[in-house]
mmCIF file of C-alpha atoms in Angstrom:
data_model
loop_
_atom_site.group_PDB
_atom_site.id
_atom_site.type_symbol
_atom_site.label_atom_id
_atom_site.label_comp_id
_atom_site.label_asym_id
_atom_site.label_seq_id
_atom_site.Cartn_x
_atom_site.Cartn_y
_atom_site.Cartn_z
ATOM 1 C CA MET A 142 115.204 -11.169 -209.795
ATOM 2 C CA THR A 143 112.997 -8.451 -209.138
ATOM 3 C CA GLY A 144 111.417 -8.004 -204.660
ATOM 4 C CA ALA A 145 108.254 -8.588 -204.048
ATOM 5 C CA LYS A 146 105.917 -5.111 -204.459
ATOM 6 C CA LYS A 147 104.998 -2.755 -201.238
ATOM 7 C CA SER A 148 101.696 -2.352 -201.170
ATOM 8 C CA ASP A 149 100.542 2.430 -201.952
ATOM 9 C CA PRO A 150 99.365 2.713 -198.050
ATOM 10 C CA MET A 151 97.226 5.145 -199.785
ATOM 11 C CA VAL A 152 95.677 1.813 -201.772
ATOM 12 C CA SER A 153 95.953 -0.022 -198.498
ATOM 13 C CA GLU A 154 93.642 3.218 -196.494
ATOM 14 C CA LEU A 155 90.761 4.060 -199.748
ATOM 15 C CA ALA A 156 90.372 0.210 -199.103
ATOM 16 C CA HIS A 157 89.838 0.381 -195.838
ATOM 17 C CA ASP A 158 88.036 3.223 -196.618
ATOM 18 C CA SER A 159 85.519 1.810 -199.368
ATOM 19 C CA ALA A 160 85.164 -1.236 -196.993
ATOM 20 C CA ALA A 161 84.047 0.988 -194.096
ATOM 21 C CA GLN A 162 81.845 3.046 -196.307
ATOM 22 C CA VAL A 163 80.130 -0.040 -197.324
ATOM 23 C CA ARG A 164 79.484 -1.803 -194.247
ATOM 24 C CA HIS A 165 77.884 1.475 -192.871
ATOM 25 C CA ARG A 166 75.459 1.465 -196.320
ATOM 26 C CA MET A 167 74.700 -1.514 -194.898
ATOM 27 C CA ALA A 168 73.654 -1.078 -191.557
ATOM 28 C CA ASN A 169 71.396 2.093 -192.865
ATOM 29 C CA THR A 170 69.731 -0.680 -195.073
ATOM 30 C CA LEU A 171 69.275 -3.404 -192.266
ATOM 31 C CA GLN A 172 67.599 0.351 -189.632
ATOM 32 C CA LEU A 173 65.790 0.948 -192.487
ATOM 33 C CA LEU A 174 64.332 -3.010 -193.209
ATOM 34 C CA SER A 175 63.823 -3.508 -189.437
ATOM 35 C CA ALA A 176 61.525 -0.151 -189.103
ATOM 36 C CA LEU A 177 59.571 -1.587 -192.584
ATOM 37 C CA GLY A 178 58.938 -4.536 -191.359
ATOM 38 C CA ARG A 179 58.118 -3.536 -187.900
ATOM 39 C CA MET A 180 55.506 -1.921 -190.014
ATOM 40 C CA ARG A 181 54.101 -4.286 -192.050
ATOM 41 C CA GLY A 182 53.957 -6.705 -188.874
ATOM 42 C CA GLN A 183 51.662 -4.313 -186.529
ATOM 43 C CA LYS A 184 49.203 -3.647 -189.215
ATOM 44 C CA ALA A 185 48.472 -7.693 -190.553
ATOM 45 C CA PRO A 186 45.255 -8.831 -189.220
ATOM 46 C CA ASP A 187 46.776 -12.498 -188.322
ATOM 47 C CA PRO A 188 48.283 -12.456 -184.880
ATOM 48 C CA GLU A 189 51.100 -15.715 -185.900
ATOM 49 C CA THR A 190 52.278 -13.322 -189.191
ATOM 50 C CA ARG A 191 52.327 -9.888 -187.203
ATOM 51 C CA ARG A 192 54.747 -12.454 -184.234
ATOM 52 C CA GLN A 193 56.707 -13.443 -187.402
ATOM 53 C CA LEU A 194 56.986 -10.043 -188.581
ATOM 54 C CA LEU A 195 57.669 -8.136 -185.816
ATOM 55 C CA TRP A 196 60.538 -11.387 -184.667
ATOM 56 C CA MET A 197 62.030 -11.009 -187.782
ATOM 57 C CA SER A 198 62.322 -7.529 -187.677
ATOM 58 C CA ASP A 199 63.597 -7.044 -184.609
ATOM 59 C CA ALA A 200 66.298 -9.738 -185.905
ATOM 60 C CA VAL A 201 67.342 -8.064 -188.581
ATOM 61 C CA GLY A 202 67.550 -4.696 -186.726
ATOM 62 C CA SER A 203 69.688 -6.290 -184.327
ATOM 63 C CA LEU A 204 72.302 -7.148 -186.746
ATOM 64 C CA GLY A 205 72.295 -3.680 -187.784
ATOM 65 C CA ALA A 206 73.835 -1.648 -184.766
ATOM 66 C CA LEU A 207 76.242 -4.404 -184.598
ATOM 67 C CA ASP A 208 78.379 -2.354 -187.496
ATOM 68 C CA ARG A 209 78.438 1.212 -184.147
ATOM 69 C CA HIS A 210 80.447 -1.474 -182.579
ATOM 70 C CA ARG A 211 82.984 -1.997 -184.748
ATOM 71 C CA GLN A 212 86.581 -1.430 -183.905
ATOM 72 C CA GLY A 213 88.833 -2.327 -186.666
ATOM 73 C CA LEU A 214 88.205 -6.315 -187.861
ATOM 74 C CA PHE A 215 86.166 -6.802 -184.382
ATOM 75 C CA VAL A 216 83.003 -5.677 -183.201
ATOM 76 C CA ASP A 217 82.675 -5.105 -179.190
ATOM 77 C CA PHE A 218 80.180 -7.012 -178.141
ATOM 78 C CA SER A 219 79.801 -5.868 -174.582
ATOM 79 C CA ALA A 220 79.381 -2.146 -175.921
ATOM 80 C CA TYR A 221 76.248 -4.200 -178.454
ATOM 81 C CA LEU A 222 75.301 -5.445 -175.787
ATOM 82 C CA ASP A 223 74.987 -2.319 -173.762
ATOM 83 C CA GLU A 224 73.229 -0.416 -176.330
ATOM 84 C CA MET A 225 70.698 -3.166 -176.956
ATOM 85 C CA ALA A 226 69.276 -3.964 -173.405
ATOM 86 C CA PRO A 227 67.163 -1.073 -172.692
ATOM 87 C CA ILE A 228 65.740 -1.879 -176.173
ATOM 88 C CA TRP A 229 64.762 -5.650 -175.790
ATOM 89 C CA ARG A 230 63.205 -4.387 -172.312
ATOM 90 C CA ARG A 231 61.163 -1.352 -173.501
ATOM 91 C CA ARG A 232 59.992 -3.824 -176.627
ATOM 92 C CA HIS A 233 58.759 -6.707 -174.468
ATOM 93 C CA GLY A 234 56.879 -4.464 -171.056
ATOM 94 C CA GLY A 235 56.122 -5.864 -168.710
ATOM 95 C CA ALA A 236 57.405 -5.499 -165.150
ATOM 96 C CA ALA A 237 60.511 -7.719 -165.111
ATOM 97 C CA GLN A 238 64.343 -5.959 -164.919
ATOM 98 C CA LEU A 239 67.326 -6.433 -167.173
ATOM 99 C CA ARG A 240 70.700 -6.477 -165.671
ATOM 100 C CA LEU A 241 74.090 -6.922 -167.586
ATOM 101 C CA SER A 242 77.047 -8.462 -166.212
ATOM 102 C CA VAL A 243 79.714 -7.500 -169.264
ATOM 103 C CA GLN A 244 83.486 -8.050 -169.681
ATOM 104 C CA PRO A 245 84.722 -6.372 -172.770
ATOM 105 C CA ILE A 246 85.533 -8.870 -175.635
ATOM 106 C CA LEU A 247 86.478 -8.289 -179.267
ATOM 107 C CA VAL A 248 84.796 -10.831 -181.675
ATOM 108 C CA SER A 249 84.763 -11.484 -185.008
ATOM 109 C CA ASP A 250 81.841 -10.279 -187.492
ATOM 110 C CA THR A 251 80.288 -14.375 -188.214
ATOM 111 C CA THR A 252 81.094 -14.278 -184.736
ATOM 112 C CA ALA A 253 78.860 -11.060 -183.100
ATOM 113 C CA SER A 254 76.089 -12.111 -185.382
ATOM 114 C CA THR A 255 75.500 -15.510 -183.760
ATOM 115 C CA LEU A 256 75.811 -14.113 -180.032
ATOM 116 C CA ALA A 257 73.629 -11.028 -180.789
ATOM 117 C CA LEU A 258 70.887 -13.945 -183.042
ATOM 118 C CA VAL A 259 71.500 -15.971 -179.763
ATOM 119 C CA THR A 260 70.570 -13.072 -177.442
ATOM 120 C CA GLN A 261 67.754 -12.110 -178.596
ATOM 121 C CA GLU A 262 66.781 -15.160 -178.597
ATOM 122 C CA LEU A 263 66.911 -15.641 -175.757
ATOM 123 C CA VAL A 264 66.543 -12.443 -174.344
ATOM 124 C CA GLY A 265 63.610 -11.965 -175.738
ATOM 125 C CA ASN A 266 61.802 -15.206 -174.169
ATOM 126 C CA ALA A 267 62.714 -15.249 -171.148
ATOM 127 C CA LEU A 268 60.808 -11.136 -171.043
ATOM 128 C CA ALA A 269 57.956 -12.875 -172.888
ATOM 129 C CA HIS A 270 57.452 -15.950 -171.019
ATOM 130 C CA ALA A 271 58.881 -16.321 -167.931
ATOM 131 C CA PHE A 272 57.312 -13.716 -165.908
ATOM 132 C CA PRO A 273 52.846 -14.107 -166.743
ATOM 133 C CA GLU A 274 50.859 -12.148 -165.123
ATOM 134 C CA ASP A 275 53.361 -9.216 -165.141
ATOM 135 C CA ARG A 276 54.768 -10.778 -162.034
ATOM 136 C CA PRO A 277 58.235 -8.496 -160.686
ATOM 137 C CA GLY A 278 61.258 -10.848 -162.095
ATOM 138 C CA ARG A 279 64.834 -10.059 -162.739
ATOM 139 C CA VAL A 280 66.722 -11.421 -166.695
ATOM 140 C CA ASP A 281 70.986 -11.602 -166.223
ATOM 141 C CA VAL A 282 72.524 -11.235 -169.220
ATOM 142 C CA ARG A 283 76.308 -12.191 -168.209
ATOM 143 C CA LEU A 284 79.697 -12.352 -170.868
ATOM 144 C CA ASN A 285 83.147 -13.502 -169.485
ATOM 145 C CA ARG A 286 85.685 -14.509 -171.155
ATOM 146 C CA LEU A 287 87.294 -17.359 -170.194
ATOM 147 C CA ASN A 288 90.801 -18.645 -170.871
ATOM 148 C CA ASP A 289 92.649 -17.262 -173.878
ATOM 149 C CA THR A 290 90.561 -18.512 -176.488
ATOM 150 C CA ARG A 291 87.397 -19.606 -175.248
ATOM 151 C CA CYS A 292 84.042 -17.447 -174.016
ATOM 152 C CA GLU A 293 80.490 -17.594 -172.196
ATOM 153 C CA LEU A 294 77.405 -15.614 -172.650
ATOM 154 C CA ILE A 295 74.641 -16.569 -169.913
ATOM 155 C CA ILE A 296 71.241 -16.201 -169.977
ATOM 156 C CA SER A 297 69.965 -16.412 -166.648
ATOM 157 C CA ASP A 298 65.592 -15.818 -165.003
ATOM 158 C CA ASP A 299 63.714 -16.295 -161.546
ATOM 159 C CA GLY A 300 60.646 -16.985 -163.382
ATOM 160 C CA THR A 301 58.546 -20.153 -163.962
ATOM 161 C CA GLY A 302 60.841 -22.126 -165.561
ATOM 162 C CA PHE A 303 60.304 -24.930 -167.795
ATOM 163 C CA ASP A 304 60.989 -28.251 -168.874
ATOM 164 C CA PRO A 305 63.785 -27.876 -171.572
ATOM 165 C CA ALA A 306 62.849 -31.531 -172.771
ATOM 166 C CA SER A 307 58.760 -31.307 -173.463
ATOM 167 C CA PRO A 308 57.767 -30.313 -177.377
ATOM 168 C CA SER A 309 56.236 -27.039 -176.379
ATOM 169 C CA ALA A 310 58.911 -25.650 -174.100
ATOM 170 C CA ARG A 311 61.906 -26.440 -176.850
ATOM 171 C CA GLU A 312 59.567 -24.891 -179.130
ATOM 172 C CA ARG A 313 58.473 -21.816 -177.206
ATOM 173 C CA PHE A 314 62.196 -21.052 -175.648
ATOM 174 C CA GLY A 315 63.013 -21.171 -180.150
ATOM 175 C CA LEU A 316 65.717 -23.986 -178.919
ATOM 176 C CA TRP A 317 65.985 -25.527 -182.077
ATOM 177 C CA PHE A 318 67.198 -22.460 -183.401
ATOM 178 C CA VAL A 319 70.280 -21.119 -180.687
ATOM 179 C CA ARG A 320 71.267 -24.612 -181.090
ATOM 180 C CA SER A 321 71.530 -24.441 -185.039
ATOM 181 C CA LEU A 322 73.093 -20.438 -184.178
ATOM 182 C CA ALA A 323 75.589 -22.540 -181.982
ATOM 183 C CA ALA A 324 77.095 -24.969 -183.626
ATOM 184 C CA GLN A 325 78.584 -21.696 -186.259
ATOM 185 C CA VAL A 326 80.313 -20.054 -183.231
ATOM 186 C CA ARG A 327 81.878 -23.444 -182.293
ATOM 187 C CA GLY A 328 79.618 -23.661 -179.489
ATOM 188 C CA GLU A 329 78.371 -25.342 -176.577
ATOM 189 C CA PHE A 330 75.072 -25.048 -175.507
ATOM 190 C CA THR A 331 72.762 -25.909 -172.362
ATOM 191 C CA VAL A 332 69.981 -25.123 -170.644
ATOM 192 C CA MET A 333 68.520 -25.651 -167.332
ATOM 193 C CA SER A 334 65.431 -25.825 -165.807
ATOM 194 C CA GLN A 335 65.667 -25.063 -161.535
ATOM 195 C CA ASP A 336 64.382 -22.029 -159.611
ATOM 196 C CA GLY A 337 64.224 -20.142 -162.992
ATOM 197 C CA SER A 338 66.221 -21.194 -166.386
ATOM 198 C CA THR A 339 69.959 -20.447 -167.026
ATOM 199 C CA ALA A 340 70.825 -20.951 -170.323
ATOM 200 C CA LYS A 341 74.989 -20.471 -170.955
ATOM 201 C CA LEU A 342 76.937 -20.206 -174.287
ATOM 202 C CA VAL A 343 80.627 -21.281 -173.843
ATOM 203 C CA PHE A 344 81.573 -20.175 -177.322
ATOM 204 C CA SER A 345 85.460 -19.276 -178.824
ATOM 205 C CA GLY A 346 86.715 -16.144 -179.050
#
């Protein structure tokens, strides 16, 4: 009986290199699409069209940045947050500070993509809406491991707050979008508003 064929280390290495090159090209393509979307959005005459194009551009750019923090089959999401925090701060302007308190956590590709979109949405909305008339304030992003299987991502601010149950707040803060993303990582999403607002996503990681 013929034994199982052993894999050729050279073939495995070439396959790994090829996959890495594909991911790198994809990341470059996403960054290019993000730049094109932002250019088109800035020229759009209609405010709502401009807002939607810029949002999509930011989302694509956020996903493209994940590849720079890849470690083998995983993504260092804490390092990703370190890179993106000053970008989000510059993008939205205002007087509010953005602070990070993150533990080193590696997550899968799918989880990293979902968390990137969730964080962009929540941080962007806090910076854009929680501090009217450029009042000073603070947005905190925390990433912690709870145990061997669960982690938590918390975005909080000391802004004006909102009523999570009101139709306007649900639309403005994109809660429907975040809740749908949370389900993709078997997450539990909660949001509270008292002396500011706090959104928490507990997910598998």
